[in-house]
Coordinates of C-alpha atoms in Angstrom, one line a residue:
Chain A
N1 CA 352.7 198.5 56.1
A2 CA 353.0 201.8 57.3
G3 CA 349.9 203.4 56.4
V4 CA 350.1 207.2 56.6
T5 CA 353.2 208.8 58.3
Q6 CA 353.9 212.1 59.3
T7 CA 357.1 214.1 60.0
P8 CA 357.7 215.8 62.3
K9 CA 356.0 214.6 65.1
F10 CA 356.6 217.8 67.1
R11 CA 357.9 221.3 66.1
V12 CA 358.3 224.7 68.0
L13 CA 358.6 227.6 65.8
K14 CA 359.4 231.4 66.2
T15 CA 356.7 233.8 64.6
G16 CA 357.7 234.6 60.9
Q17 CA 359.6 231.1 60.5
S18 CA 358.7 228.8 57.9
M19 CA 358.5 224.9 57.6
T20 CA 357.3 222.2 55.8
L21 CA 355.5 219.1 57.0
L22 CA 355.6 215.9 55.0
C23 CA 353.1 213.3 54.7
A24 CA 354.0 210.0 53.2
Q25 CA 351.3 207.1 52.4
D26 CA 352.1 203.7 51.0
M27 CA 348.6 202.5 50.3
N28 CA 348.4 204.0 46.7
H29 CA 345.6 206.1 47.6
E30 CA 344.5 208.9 45.3
Y31 CA 343.2 211.5 47.9
M32 CA 345.2 213.2 50.5
Y33 CA 344.3 216.0 53.1
W34 CA 345.7 218.2 55.7
Y35 CA 343.4 218.9 58.4
R36 CA 344.3 221.2 61.5
Q37 CA 342.5 220.4 65.0
D38 CA 341.9 222.7 67.5
P39 CA 340.3 222.3 70.9
G40 CA 336.5 222.7 70.7
M41 CA 336.7 223.3 66.8
G42 CA 336.7 219.6 65.4
L43 CA 338.7 218.6 62.4
R44 CA 338.9 221.5 59.5
L45 CA 340.2 220.9 56.2
I46 CA 343.4 223.0 55.1
H47 CA 344.0 221.8 51.6
Y48 CA 343.5 219.0 49.8
S49 CA 344.9 216.8 46.7
V50 CA 343.0 214.6 44.1
G51 CA 345.9 213.0 42.6
E52 CA 349.3 213.6 41.9
G53 CA 350.0 217.3 40.5
T54 CA 346.5 218.5 41.9
T55 CA 345.8 220.5 45.0
A56 CA 342.6 222.5 46.2
K57 CA 341.6 224.7 49.1
G58 CA 339.8 223.5 52.2
E59 CA 338.0 225.4 54.4
V60 CA 341.1 227.1 56.3
P61 CA 343.6 227.6 53.6
D62 CA 344.8 231.0 54.3
G63 CA 348.7 231.0 55.4
Y64 CA 349.3 227.4 54.1
N65 CA 350.5 226.2 50.7
V66 CA 350.9 222.6 49.7
S67 CA 352.3 220.5 46.7
R68 CA 351.7 216.8 45.5
L69 CA 354.6 216.2 43.3
K70 CA 354.3 212.4 43.9
K71 CA 351.4 210.1 44.6
Q72 CA 352.2 209.3 47.6
N73 CA 353.5 212.4 49.3
F74 CA 351.7 215.4 50.3
L75 CA 353.5 218.5 51.6
L76 CA 352.3 221.2 53.9
G77 CA 354.1 224.2 53.9
L78 CA 354.0 227.4 56.4
E79 CA 355.6 230.3 55.1
S80 CA 355.5 232.9 57.8
A81 CA 354.2 231.1 60.8
A82 CA 351.9 233.0 63.3
P83 CA 350.9 231.9 66.8
S84 CA 347.3 231.3 65.5
Q85 CA 348.8 228.3 63.3
T86 CA 349.7 226.7 66.7
S87 CA 347.5 223.3 66.3
V88 CA 347.8 219.5 65.6
Y89 CA 347.9 218.8 62.0
F90 CA 346.7 215.6 60.8
C91 CA 347.4 214.1 57.2
A92 CA 344.9 211.6 55.8
S93 CA 344.5 209.8 52.7
S94 CA 341.7 207.6 50.9
Y95 CA 341.1 205.9 47.7
Y96 CA 338.3 208.2 46.5
E97 CA 336.5 211.2 48.2
G98 CA 333.4 211.1 50.0
S99 CA 332.4 207.7 50.5
Q100 CA 335.3 206.1 51.5
P101 CA 336.6 206.5 55.0
Q102 CA 339.8 208.2 55.5
H103 CA 343.1 207.1 56.9
F104 CA 345.2 209.2 59.1
G105 CA 348.7 209.8 60.3
D106 CA 349.6 210.2 63.8
G107 CA 349.8 214.1 63.6
T108 CA 352.1 216.6 64.1
R109 CA 352.0 219.0 67.1
L110 CA 353.3 222.5 66.2
S111 CA 353.8 225.4 68.5
I112 CA 354.4 228.9 67.3
L113 CA 355.8 231.1 69.5
Chain B
R1 CA 323.9 225.5 62.9
K2 CA 326.9 223.2 62.7
E3 CA 326.7 220.7 59.8
V4 CA 327.5 218.3 62.8
E5 CA 326.8 218.3 66.1
Q6 CA 327.5 216.1 68.8
D7 CA 327.0 216.4 72.7
P8 CA 330.6 216.8 73.9
G9 CA 330.3 214.8 77.2
P10 CA 332.0 213.3 79.0
F11 CA 329.8 210.5 79.4
N12 CA 331.1 208.7 82.6
V13 CA 329.8 205.0 82.8
P14 CA 331.0 202.1 84.7
E15 CA 332.4 199.1 83.3
G16 CA 329.8 196.9 81.9
A17 CA 327.3 199.7 81.3
T18 CA 325.5 200.3 77.9
V19 CA 325.7 203.6 76.6
A20 CA 324.4 205.5 73.3
F21 CA 325.6 208.9 71.3
N22 CA 323.8 210.5 69.1
C23 CA 324.7 212.8 66.3
T24 CA 322.8 215.2 64.0
Y25 CA 323.9 216.4 60.6
S26 CA 322.3 219.2 58.7
N27 CA 323.0 218.4 55.2
S28 CA 320.1 216.1 53.9
A29 CA 322.2 215.0 51.0
S30 CA 324.9 213.6 53.0
Q31 CA 325.2 210.2 51.8
S32 CA 328.1 208.7 53.8
F33 CA 328.5 208.3 57.3
F34 CA 331.2 207.1 59.8
W35 CA 332.1 206.8 63.6
Y36 CA 335.9 207.2 64.3
R37 CA 337.4 206.9 67.7
Q38 CA 340.5 209.2 68.9
D39 CA 342.3 208.5 71.8
C40 CA 343.7 211.2 73.7
R41 CA 346.5 212.9 71.6
K42 CA 346.3 210.4 68.7
E43 CA 345.0 210.4 65.6
P44 CA 341.4 209.7 64.5
K45 CA 340.7 205.9 63.6
L46 CA 337.7 204.5 61.8
L47 CA 335.6 202.6 64.2
M48 CA 332.9 201.6 61.8
S49 CA 330.7 202.8 58.8
V50 CA 326.9 203.6 59.1
Y51 CA 324.8 202.0 56.7
S52 CA 321.3 202.9 56.1
S53 CA 319.8 199.3 57.5
G54 CA 322.1 199.8 60.7
N55 CA 325.0 197.9 61.4
E56 CA 326.7 196.1 64.1
D57 CA 330.4 195.2 64.9
G58 CA 330.7 193.3 68.0
R59 CA 329.7 195.3 71.0
F60 CA 329.1 198.5 68.6
T61 CA 325.9 199.1 66.8
A62 CA 325.4 202.1 64.5
Q63 CA 322.0 203.5 63.3
L64 CA 321.2 206.1 60.5
N65 CA 317.8 207.8 60.6
R66 CA 317.7 210.0 57.5
A67 CA 314.3 211.4 58.3
S68 CA 315.4 212.9 61.0
Q69 CA 319.0 213.4 60.1
Y70 CA 320.8 211.9 63.1
I71 CA 323.4 208.7 63.6
S72 CA 323.8 207.0 66.6
L73 CA 326.2 204.6 68.1
L74 CA 325.2 202.0 71.0
I75 CA 328.3 200.5 73.1
R76 CA 327.4 197.4 75.2
D77 CA 329.1 195.9 77.8
S78 CA 331.6 199.0 78.2
K79 CA 335.1 198.4 78.8
L80 CA 337.8 200.7 80.3
S81 CA 339.6 200.5 76.7
D82 CA 336.5 202.1 75.3
S83 CA 337.3 205.4 76.9
A84 CA 338.2 207.6 74.1
T85 CA 336.4 210.7 72.2
Y86 CA 334.0 209.3 69.2
L87 CA 333.6 211.5 66.2
C88 CA 330.8 211.5 64.2
V89 CA 331.6 212.3 60.7
V90 CA 329.5 213.0 57.6
N91 CA 330.0 213.5 54.0
R92 CA 328.6 217.0 52.4
G93 CA 327.0 214.9 49.4
T94 CA 327.5 217.3 46.5
G95 CA 330.6 218.8 44.8
F96 CA 333.8 217.4 46.4
Q97 CA 332.3 215.3 48.9
K98 CA 334.5 216.5 51.7
L99 CA 334.2 214.7 55.0
V100 CA 333.1 216.8 57.9
F101 CA 333.9 215.9 61.4
G102 CA 332.1 216.4 64.5
T103 CA 333.6 217.8 67.5
G104 CA 333.3 214.5 69.3
T105 CA 331.7 213.0 72.5
R106 CA 334.1 212.1 75.1
L107 CA 333.4 208.8 77.1
L108 CA 334.9 207.7 80.4
V109 CA 334.6 204.2 81.6
S110 CA 335.2 203.8 85.0
P111 CA 336.1 200.5 87.0

């Protein structure tokens, strides 16, 4: 049972390039989330999804887009990468929101030069 | 004021010591509380949920004080492997009940 899997694990981009981060979960969870973690800031929610075909903005959505075409997958896109998007990105999933703990992938370390 | 506040530490303790962390939260409507553990350059992992009556899991005890809006984590008989950052996590209680993560308290257990 893999849980939550993120790809890639590491990536270096140049300013203005685009890329997509993939998150896959095999726990049949309804809810999926994308966070970024920066030193001293804690985890901040970028976007989330409450089910297949639905997405919503979190607290720091600017510069990112997401899609949830299949229940098990949640994609995070950077259309035009900026140095401010250098961060560690974590995907998480849960059965329901709020009262249920979230299960995290092992992260993607992204550097924008 | 941050929604969830933690002392960043580090807390330096010897093996076998007892250590406690507190975390305060600002939203009185919060209903769910958790402690997560995060090792260096790893993902957060659920350590334990925090229940109203307090709960224990082996060497770990969590307490909730709704009146003062704080939760605590007590670690007894600290092990070297307990060295990590401990994240306090609270849900917002209304609307889409997103979890709010504290910035963490770092624990270093030394031989």
